[in-house]
PDB file of C-alpha atoms and ligand atoms in Angstrom:
ATOM      1  CA  MET A 280     112.239  67.205 106.179  1.00 43.00           C
ATOM      2  CA  VAL A 281     109.797  64.987 107.793  1.00 43.00           C
ATOM      3  CA  PHE A 282     107.947  62.013 105.407  1.00 45.00           C
ATOM      4  CA  GLY A 283     104.598  63.611 104.480  1.00 46.00           C
ATOM      5  CA  GLN A 284     106.401  66.506 103.395  1.00 51.00           C
ATOM      6  CA  THR A 285     109.028  64.635 100.798  1.00 54.00           C
ATOM      7  CA  LEU A 286     105.890  62.700 100.286  1.00 59.00           C
ATOM      8  CA  SER A 287     103.481  65.890  99.622  1.00 65.00           C
ATOM      9  CA  PRO A 288     103.691  67.635  96.520  1.00 64.00           C
ATOM     10  CA  LEU A 289     102.655  63.802  95.526  1.00 66.00           C
ATOM     11  CA  LEU A 290     100.041  63.678  96.779  1.00 66.00           C
ATOM     12  CA  ASP A 291      98.806  66.669  95.671  1.00 68.00           C
ATOM     13  CA  PHE A 292      99.571  65.337  92.191  1.00 63.00           C
ATOM     14  CA  VAL A 293      97.381  62.720  92.469  1.00 66.00           C
ATOM     15  CA  TYR A 294      94.910  64.290  94.758  1.00 70.00           C
ATOM     16  CA  PRO A 295      94.456  68.189  93.689  1.00 73.00           C
ATOM     17  CA  ARG A 296      93.946  70.898  96.272  1.00 81.00           C
ATOM     18  CA  PRO A 297      91.760  73.441  96.016  1.00 90.00           C
ATOM     19  CA  CYS A 298      92.870  77.175  95.335  1.00 94.00           C
ATOM     20  CA  ALA A 299      93.891  78.020  98.752  1.00 94.00           C
ATOM     21  CA  VAL A 300      92.388  81.166  98.608  1.00 94.00           C
ATOM     22  CA  CYS A 301      88.399  80.640  97.349  1.00 95.00           C
ATOM     23  CA  GLY A 302      88.115  76.759  97.168  1.00 93.00           C
ATOM     24  CA  THR A 303      87.397  76.400  94.278  1.00 92.00           C
ATOM     25  CA  GLY A 304      89.407  72.939  91.497  1.00 88.00           C
ATOM     26  CA  VAL A 305      92.282  74.836  89.912  1.00 88.00           C
ATOM     27  CA  GLY A 306      92.707  73.328  86.849  1.00 75.00           C
ATOM     28  CA  GLU A 307      96.549  72.641  86.183  1.00 79.00           C
ATOM     29  CA  ARG A 308      98.077  69.616  88.993  1.00 78.00           C
ATOM     30  CA  GLY A 309     100.908  70.907  91.322  1.00 81.00           C
ATOM     31  CA  ARG A 310      99.409  74.337  91.630  1.00 88.00           C
ATOM     32  CA  HIS A 311      97.065  75.466  94.701  1.00 92.00           C
ATOM     33  CA  LEU A 312      96.322  79.541  94.039  1.00 93.00           C
ATOM     34  CA  CYS A 313      93.313  79.057  90.846  1.00 93.00           C
ATOM     35  CA  TRP A 314      93.076  81.802  88.283  1.00 92.00           C
ATOM     36  CA  ASP A 315      91.171  83.660  89.350  1.00 94.00           C
ATOM     37  CA  CYS A 316      92.699  84.469  92.374  1.00 94.00           C
ATOM     38  CA  ARG A 317      96.193  84.122  90.260  1.00 94.00           C
ATOM     39  CA  SER A 318      94.808  87.524  88.580  1.00 94.00           C
ATOM     40  CA  ASP A 319      94.090  89.146  91.677  1.00 95.00           C
ATOM     41  CA  VAL A 320      97.914  88.884  93.110  1.00 95.00           C
ATOM     42  CA  SER A 321      98.260  93.595  93.125  1.00 96.00           C
ATOM     43  CA  LEU A 322     101.734  93.071  90.745  1.00 97.00           C
ATOM     44  CA  ILE A 323     104.539  96.097  92.157  1.00 96.00           C
ATOM     45  CA  GLN A 324     105.008  98.706  89.697  1.00 94.00           C
ATOM     46  CA  PHE A 325     106.931 101.384  89.325  1.00 94.00           C
ATOM     47  CA  PRO A 326     106.765 104.361  90.217  1.00 96.00           C
ATOM     48  CA  PHE A 327     108.449 102.884  93.293  1.00 97.00           C
ATOM     49  CA  CYS A 328     111.367 104.582  95.295  1.00 97.00           C
ATOM     50  CA  SER A 329     114.662 103.415  93.983  1.00 97.00           C
ATOM     51  CA  TRP A 330     116.394 102.801  96.746  1.00 98.00           C
ATOM     52  CA  CYS A 331     113.914 100.772  99.565  1.00 98.00           C
ATOM     53  CA  GLY A 332     111.438  99.775  96.730  1.00 97.00           C
ATOM     54  CA  ASP A 333     108.108 101.123  98.789  1.00 96.00           C
ATOM     55  CA  PRO A 334     105.542 102.169  95.812  1.00 95.00           C
ATOM     56  CA  VAL A 335     104.758 105.452  95.334  1.00 93.00           C
ATOM     57  CA  GLN A 336     101.959 107.357  93.181  1.00 90.00           C
ATOM     58  CA  GLY A 337     102.051 110.842  91.016  1.00 88.00           C
ATOM     59  CA  GLN A 338     105.589 111.525  88.423  1.00 89.00           C
ATOM     60  CA  VAL A 339     108.672 110.490  89.781  1.00 91.00           C
ATOM     61  CA  ASP A 340     111.134 109.527  87.298  1.00 91.00           C
ATOM     62  CA  ALA A 341     113.517 106.064  87.992  1.00 90.00           C
ATOM     63  CA  SER A 342     116.420 107.943  89.776  1.00 94.00           C
ATOM     64  CA  TYR A 343     113.741 109.386  92.824  1.00 96.00           C
ATOM     65  CA  VAL A 344     114.674 108.100  96.424  1.00 97.00           C
ATOM     66  CA  CYS A 345     111.816 108.999  98.880  1.00 96.00           C
ATOM     67  CA  SER A 346     112.194 110.906 102.322  1.00 95.00           C
ATOM     68  CA  TRP A 347     112.598 107.714 103.703  1.00 94.00           C
ATOM     69  CA  CYS A 348     115.673 106.615 102.428  1.00 97.00           C
ATOM     70  CA  ARG A 349     116.563 110.591 102.927  1.00 97.00           C
ATOM     71  CA  ARG A 350     116.615 110.894 106.404  1.00 96.00           C
ATOM     72  CA  ARG A 351     117.706 107.113 107.120  1.00 94.00           C
ATOM     73  CA  PRO A 352     120.050 106.203 104.232  1.00 97.00           C
ATOM     74  CA  PRO A 353     119.517 101.928 104.556  1.00 98.00           C
ATOM     75  CA  ALA A 354     121.989  98.984 104.910  1.00 98.00           C
ATOM     76  CA  PHE A 355     120.631  97.511 101.805  1.00 98.00           C
ATOM     77  CA  ASP A 356     121.565  98.232  98.665  1.00 98.00           C
ATOM     78  CA  ARG A 357     118.364  97.462  97.384  1.00 98.00           C
ATOM     79  CA  ALA A 358     114.995  95.596  97.921  1.00 98.00           C
ATOM     80  CA  ARG A 359     112.152  95.009  95.657  1.00 98.00           C
ATOM     81  CA  SER A 360     108.712  93.335  96.169  1.00 98.00           C
ATOM     82  CA  ALA A 361     106.729  91.501  94.176  1.00 98.00           C
ATOM     83  CA  ALA A 362     103.549  91.938  95.433  1.00 98.00           C
ATOM     84  CA  HIS A 363     100.736  94.111  97.242  1.00 97.00           C
ATOM     85  CA  TYR A 364     100.880  92.387 100.663  1.00 97.00           C
ATOM     86  CA  GLU A 365      96.551  92.315 100.017  1.00 97.00           C
ATOM     87  CA  GLY A 366      94.465  89.286  98.442  1.00 96.00           C
ATOM     88  CA  PRO A 367      95.813  85.854  97.152  1.00 96.00           C
ATOM     89  CA  VAL A 368      99.381  87.356  98.832  1.00 97.00           C
ATOM     90  CA  GLN A 369      98.306  88.380 102.241  1.00 97.00           C
ATOM     91  CA  HIS A 370      96.087  84.770 102.550  1.00 97.00           C
ATOM     92  CA  CYS A 371      98.518  82.729 101.555  1.00 96.00           C
ATOM     93  CA  VAL A 372     101.347  84.559 103.186  1.00 96.00           C
ATOM     94  CA  LYS A 373      99.176  83.609 106.049  1.00 95.00           C
ATOM     95  CA  ALA A 374      98.360  80.267 106.302  1.00 95.00           C
ATOM     96  CA  PHE A 375     102.154  80.047 105.137  1.00 94.00           C
ATOM     97  CA  LYS A 376     103.768  81.157 108.340  1.00 91.00           C
ATOM     98  CA  TYR A 377     101.622  80.736 110.758  1.00 91.00           C
ATOM     99  CA  ARG A 378      99.449  77.672 109.516  1.00 92.00           C
ATOM    100  CA  ARG A 379     102.093  75.342 108.315  1.00 91.00           C
ATOM    101  CA  ALA A 380     100.663  75.516 104.670  1.00 93.00           C
ATOM    102  CA  THR A 381     104.649  75.330 103.320  1.00 93.00           C
ATOM    103  CA  HIS A 382     103.485  73.711  99.916  1.00 92.00           C
ATOM    104  CA  LEU A 383     102.241  77.262  99.015  1.00 95.00           C
ATOM    105  CA  VAL A 384     106.108  78.042  99.183  1.00 95.00           C
ATOM    106  CA  LYS A 385     105.704  77.023  95.049  1.00 93.00           C
ATOM    107  CA  GLU A 386     103.815  79.444  94.716  1.00 94.00           C
ATOM    108  CA  LEU A 387     104.435  82.555  96.159  1.00 97.00           C
ATOM    109  CA  GLY A 388     108.082  81.090  95.485  1.00 97.00           C
ATOM    110  CA  ALA A 389     107.267  81.831  92.100  1.00 95.00           C
ATOM    111  CA  VAL A 390     105.106  85.319  92.896  1.00 96.00           C
ATOM    112  CA  LEU A 391     108.885  86.873  94.273  1.00 98.00           C
ATOM    113  CA  ALA A 392     111.280  84.180  91.266  1.00 97.00           C
ATOM    114  CA  GLY A 393     109.175  86.494  88.738  1.00 96.00           C
ATOM    115  CA  CYS A 394     109.900  89.631  90.987  1.00 97.00           C
ATOM    116  CA  VAL A 395     113.710  89.108  91.530  1.00 97.00           C
ATOM    117  CA  ASP A 396     114.063  88.611  87.344  1.00 96.00           C
ATOM    118  CA  VAL A 397     112.928  91.794  86.784  1.00 96.00           C
ATOM    119  CA  HIS A 398     115.084  93.652  88.988  1.00 96.00           C
ATOM    120  CA  TYR A 399     118.281  92.065  89.732  1.00 97.00           C
ATOM    121  CA  ALA A 400     118.994  90.595  85.582  1.00 94.00           C
ATOM    122  CA  ASP A 401     121.145  93.485  86.342  1.00 92.00           C
ATOM    123  CA  ALA A 402     122.959  92.257  89.172  1.00 96.00           C
ATOM    124  CA  VAL A 403     125.625  89.767  90.353  1.00 96.00           C
ATOM    125  CA  ILE A 404     124.998  87.253  93.200  1.00 98.00           C
ATOM    126  CA  ASP A 405     127.245  85.059  95.010  1.00 98.00           C
ATOM    127  CA  ALA A 406     124.278  82.953  96.792  1.00 98.00           C
ATOM    128  CA  VAL A 407     120.383  83.429  98.008  1.00 98.00           C
ATOM    129  CA  THR A 408     120.423  83.271 102.132  1.00 98.00           C
ATOM    130  CA  TYR A 409     117.133  84.769 104.001  1.00 98.00           C
ATOM    131  CA  VAL A 410     116.402  86.809 107.622  1.00 97.00           C
ATOM    132  CA  PRO A 411     116.826  83.632 110.142  1.00 95.00           C
ATOM    133  CA  LEU A 412     114.449  83.328 112.768  1.00 91.00           C
ATOM    134  CA  HIS A 413     115.798  82.481 116.744  1.00 88.00           C
ATOM    135  CA  GLY A 414     115.516  79.082 118.359  1.00 83.00           C
ATOM    136  CA  ARG A 415     113.694  79.567 120.045  1.00 85.00           C
ATOM    137  CA  ARG A 416     110.592  80.856 116.915  1.00 86.00           C
ATOM    138  CA  HIS A 417     112.387  77.870 115.505  1.00 85.00           C
ATOM    139  CA  ARG A 418     111.077  74.539 117.562  1.00 86.00           C
ATOM    140  CA  GLU A 419     107.640  76.657 117.876  1.00 85.00           C
ATOM    141  CA  ARG A 420     106.957  76.905 113.902  1.00 86.00           C
ATOM    142  CA  THR A 421     108.626  73.964 112.719  1.00 88.00           C
ATOM    143  CA  PHE A 422     110.484  75.835 109.678  1.00 91.00           C
ATOM    144  CA  ASN A 423     111.788  79.466 109.519  1.00 95.00           C
ATOM    145  CA  GLN A 424     109.877  80.227 105.842  1.00 95.00           C
ATOM    146  CA  SER A 425     112.550  83.436 104.488  1.00 97.00           C
ATOM    147  CA  CYS A 426     114.800  80.191 104.437  1.00 97.00           C
ATOM    148  CA  LEU A 427     112.146  78.061 102.183  1.00 97.00           C
ATOM    149  CA  LEU A 428     111.988  80.488 100.238  1.00 98.00           C
ATOM    150  CA  ALA A 429     115.197  81.414  99.049  1.00 98.00           C
ATOM    151  CA  GLN A 430     115.140  77.627  98.458  1.00 98.00           C
ATOM    152  CA  TYR A 431     112.887  78.577  96.230  1.00 97.00           C
ATOM    153  CA  VAL A 432     114.030  81.369  94.434  1.00 98.00           C
ATOM    154  CA  ALA A 433     117.950  79.407  94.366  1.00 98.00           C
ATOM    155  CA  ARG A 434     116.321  76.120  92.387  1.00 97.00           C
ATOM    156  CA  ARG A 435     115.263  78.600  90.139  1.00 95.00           C
ATOM    157  CA  SER A 436     118.084  80.451  89.234  1.00 93.00           C
ATOM    158  CA  GLY A 437     120.745  77.831  89.494  1.00 95.00           C
ATOM    159  CA  LEU A 438     122.496  80.663  92.212  1.00 96.00           C
ATOM    160  CA  THR A 439     124.272  78.530  96.315  1.00 97.00           C
ATOM    161  CA  LEU A 440     121.561  79.622  98.962  1.00 98.00           C
ATOM    162  CA  SER A 441     123.526  80.117 102.066  1.00 97.00           C
ATOM    163  CA  ASP A 442     122.508  80.764 105.987  1.00 97.00           C
ATOM    164  CA  ALA A 443     126.501  83.128 105.051  1.00 97.00           C
ATOM    165  CA  GLY A 444     126.214  82.648 109.807  1.00 97.00           C
ATOM    166  CA  LEU A 445     123.557  85.146 109.841  1.00 97.00           C
ATOM    167  CA  TYR A 446     122.534  84.183 113.026  1.00 96.00           C
ATOM    168  CA  ARG A 447     119.955  86.357 115.725  1.00 94.00           C
ATOM    169  CA  THR A 448     122.153  87.931 119.029  1.00 92.00           C
ATOM    170  CA  ARG A 449     118.296  87.627 120.872  1.00 88.00           C
ATOM    171  CA  HIS A 450     114.677  87.633 120.176  1.00 87.00           C
ATOM    172  CA  THR A 451     113.236  89.101 119.125  1.00 87.00           C
ATOM    173  CA  ASP A 452     108.636  90.777 119.041  1.00 85.00           C
ATOM    174  CA  THR A 453     106.337  89.743 116.617  1.00 84.00           C
ATOM    175  CA  GLN A 454     107.271  92.829 113.712  1.00 85.00           C
ATOM    176  CA  ALA A 455     103.128  92.956 113.395  1.00 81.00           C
ATOM    177  CA  LEU A 456     102.518  93.942 116.064  1.00 81.00           C
ATOM    178  CA  LEU A 457     104.884  96.565 116.579  1.00 88.00           C
ATOM    179  CA  ASN A 458     105.071 100.097 114.719  1.00 84.00           C
ATOM    180  CA  GLY A 459     106.865 102.080 113.093  1.00 80.00           C
ATOM    181  CA  ALA A 460     109.894 103.256 115.314  1.00 86.00           C
ATOM    182  CA  ALA A 461     109.327 100.596 117.951  1.00 90.00           C
ATOM    183  CA  ARG A 462     110.175  98.348 114.915  1.00 89.00           C
ATOM    184  CA  ARG A 463     112.799  99.882 114.591  1.00 87.00           C
ATOM    185  CA  ARG A 464     114.484  99.506 117.864  1.00 90.00           C
ATOM    186  CA  ASN A 465     113.249  95.342 118.105  1.00 90.00           C
ATOM    187  CA  VAL A 466     115.333  94.716 116.083  1.00 91.00           C
ATOM    188  CA  GLU A 467     118.123  96.407 116.318  1.00 89.00           C
ATOM    189  CA  GLY A 468     121.936  94.974 116.555  1.00 90.00           C
ATOM    190  CA  ALA A 469     119.062  91.767 116.700  1.00 93.00           C
ATOM    191  CA  PHE A 470     121.424  90.099 114.328  1.00 96.00           C
ATOM    192  CA  ALA A 471     124.865  89.173 113.732  1.00 97.00           C
ATOM    193  CA  VAL A 472     126.880  87.049 110.962  1.00 97.00           C
ATOM    194  CA  LYS A 473     129.080  84.488 112.281  1.00 97.00           C
ATOM    195  CA  PRO A 474     133.794  84.888 112.139  1.00 93.00           C
ATOM    196  CA  THR A 475     134.572  82.779 109.613  1.00 93.00           C
ATOM    197  CA  GLY A 476     135.263  85.058 106.957  1.00 93.00           C
ATOM    198  CA  TRP A 477     132.620  84.215 104.137  1.00 96.00           C
ATOM    199  CA  VAL A 478     130.858  86.378 103.861  1.00 97.00           C
ATOM    200  CA  SER A 479     133.327  89.175 103.703  1.00 98.00           C
ATOM    201  CA  GLY A 480     133.507  90.439  99.615  1.00 98.00           C
ATOM    202  CA  ARG A 481     130.141  88.761  98.603  1.00 98.00           C
ATOM    203  CA  SER A 482     127.475  90.158  96.567  1.00 98.00           C
ATOM    204  CA  LEU A 483     123.384  88.185  98.384  1.00 98.00           C
ATOM    205  CA  LEU A 484     120.774  88.692  98.182  1.00 98.00           C
ATOM    206  CA  LEU A 485     118.532  88.446 100.542  1.00 98.00           C
ATOM    207  CA  ILE A 486     115.017  86.970 100.832  1.00 98.00           C
ATOM    208  CA  ASP A 487     111.729  87.901 103.049  1.00 98.00           C
ATOM    209  CA  ASP A 488     108.195  86.983 103.183  1.00 97.00           C
ATOM    210  CA  ILE A 489     107.063  90.343 103.625  1.00 96.00           C
ATOM    211  CA  MET A 490     108.264  94.013 104.058  1.00 96.00           C
ATOM    212  CA  THR A 491     106.752  96.436 105.435  1.00 93.00           C
ATOM    213  CA  THR A 492     109.197  99.447 107.085  1.00 92.00           C
ATOM    214  CA  GLY A 493     112.132  97.969 106.513  1.00 94.00           C
ATOM    215  CA  ALA A 494     113.241  97.251 109.295  1.00 94.00           C
ATOM    216  CA  THR A 495     113.959  93.858 109.554  1.00 95.00           C
ATOM    217  CA  VAL A 496     116.123  93.434 105.768  1.00 97.00           C
ATOM    218  CA  ASP A 497     117.907  96.610 107.297  1.00 97.00           C
ATOM    219  CA  ALA A 498     118.947  95.484 110.440  1.00 97.00           C
ATOM    220  CA  VAL A 499     120.357  92.386 108.643  1.00 98.00           C
ATOM    221  CA  ALA A 500     122.011  93.279 105.946  1.00 98.00           C
ATOM    222  CA  ASP A 501     123.321  96.079 108.589  1.00 98.00           C
ATOM    223  CA  ALA A 502     125.345  92.182 110.419  1.00 98.00           C
ATOM    224  CA  LEU A 503     125.984  91.329 106.693  1.00 98.00           C
ATOM    225  CA  LYS A 504     127.697  94.517 105.657  1.00 98.00           C
ATOM    226  CA  GLN A 505     129.661  94.700 108.749  1.00 97.00           C
ATOM    227  CA  ALA A 506     130.648  90.818 108.232  1.00 98.00           C
ATOM    228  CA  GLY A 507     132.298  92.716 104.840  1.00 98.00           C
ATOM    229  CA  ALA A 508     129.496  90.967 102.569  1.00 98.00           C
ATOM    230  CA  HIS A 509     130.051  93.535  98.779  1.00 98.00           C
ATOM    231  CA  ARG A 510     126.643  93.977  98.149  1.00 98.00           C
ATOM    232  CA  VAL A 511     123.590  93.901  99.675  1.00 98.00           C
ATOM    233  CA  TRP A 512     120.065  93.093  97.456  1.00 98.00           C
ATOM    234  CA  VAL A 513     116.388  92.297  99.223  1.00 98.00           C
ATOM    235  CA  ALA A 514     113.877  90.636  97.264  1.00 98.00           C
ATOM    236  CA  THR A 515     109.728  89.756  99.393  1.00 98.00           C
ATOM    237  CA  VAL A 516     107.218  88.536  97.960  1.00 98.00           C
ATOM    238  CA  GLY A 517     104.944  91.378  99.644  1.00 97.00           C
ATOM    239  CA  ARG A 518     105.267  95.257 100.837  1.00 97.00           C
ATOM    240  CA  GLY A 519     103.102  96.103 103.758  1.00 94.00           C
ATOM    241  CA  VAL A 520     102.576  99.627 104.105  1.00 87.00           C
TER     242      VAL A 520
HETATM  243 ZN1   ZN B 702      91.080  80.669  93.872  1.00 52.32          ZN
HETATM  244 ZN1   ZN B 703     113.164 104.701  99.603  1.00 52.32          ZN
END
């Protein structure tokens, strides 16, 4: 950890930053979103697919499984996202990921932890893990946004954080620039688990920032399942369309 990151929470406390979205003053010290912007976060509520968590409109019951999951069953056991990827959540994720606003992990992590509390209260979780970055991208970005979010959730919930021995087998293109089928091809076989045997029989909560087609978390879950994982639960901050 660099010196600036260590000091950052203290400086935020002494000199509060303006709201990360609208720039007005934030009433609470240590927070980075004002009340109005926090109330604009569009949380995902039922109805959604019981498997991948994709929100739908219409009259379905809790056992509903979307046509996408029926056609191509995902490797993960369940996926849920905290909020629609729009408004303040989209603004904060972009600033966090591309403009190194790592202090926003607190806001995004709080939204994510709420989702984990609601949707995984019944789940046995041996460890919290995250989508690994390829070495080259990690060097460019200097941090892994999924890892910081996973760290926040693990600390808040008293769970163990583990990289689960996951790594990228190759560099992949940025998913945001690709369409559905190309996203799947882009990440297929792109993840693997080091053969330590640690993952075998364990149930893991896999964290990522955004889920759109689910191709990335599915490819990571597939690698974990191939390494013998018992259950792979997925939680993301945002759900894109
Ligand atoms: Zn605001
Ligand atoms: Zn589904």
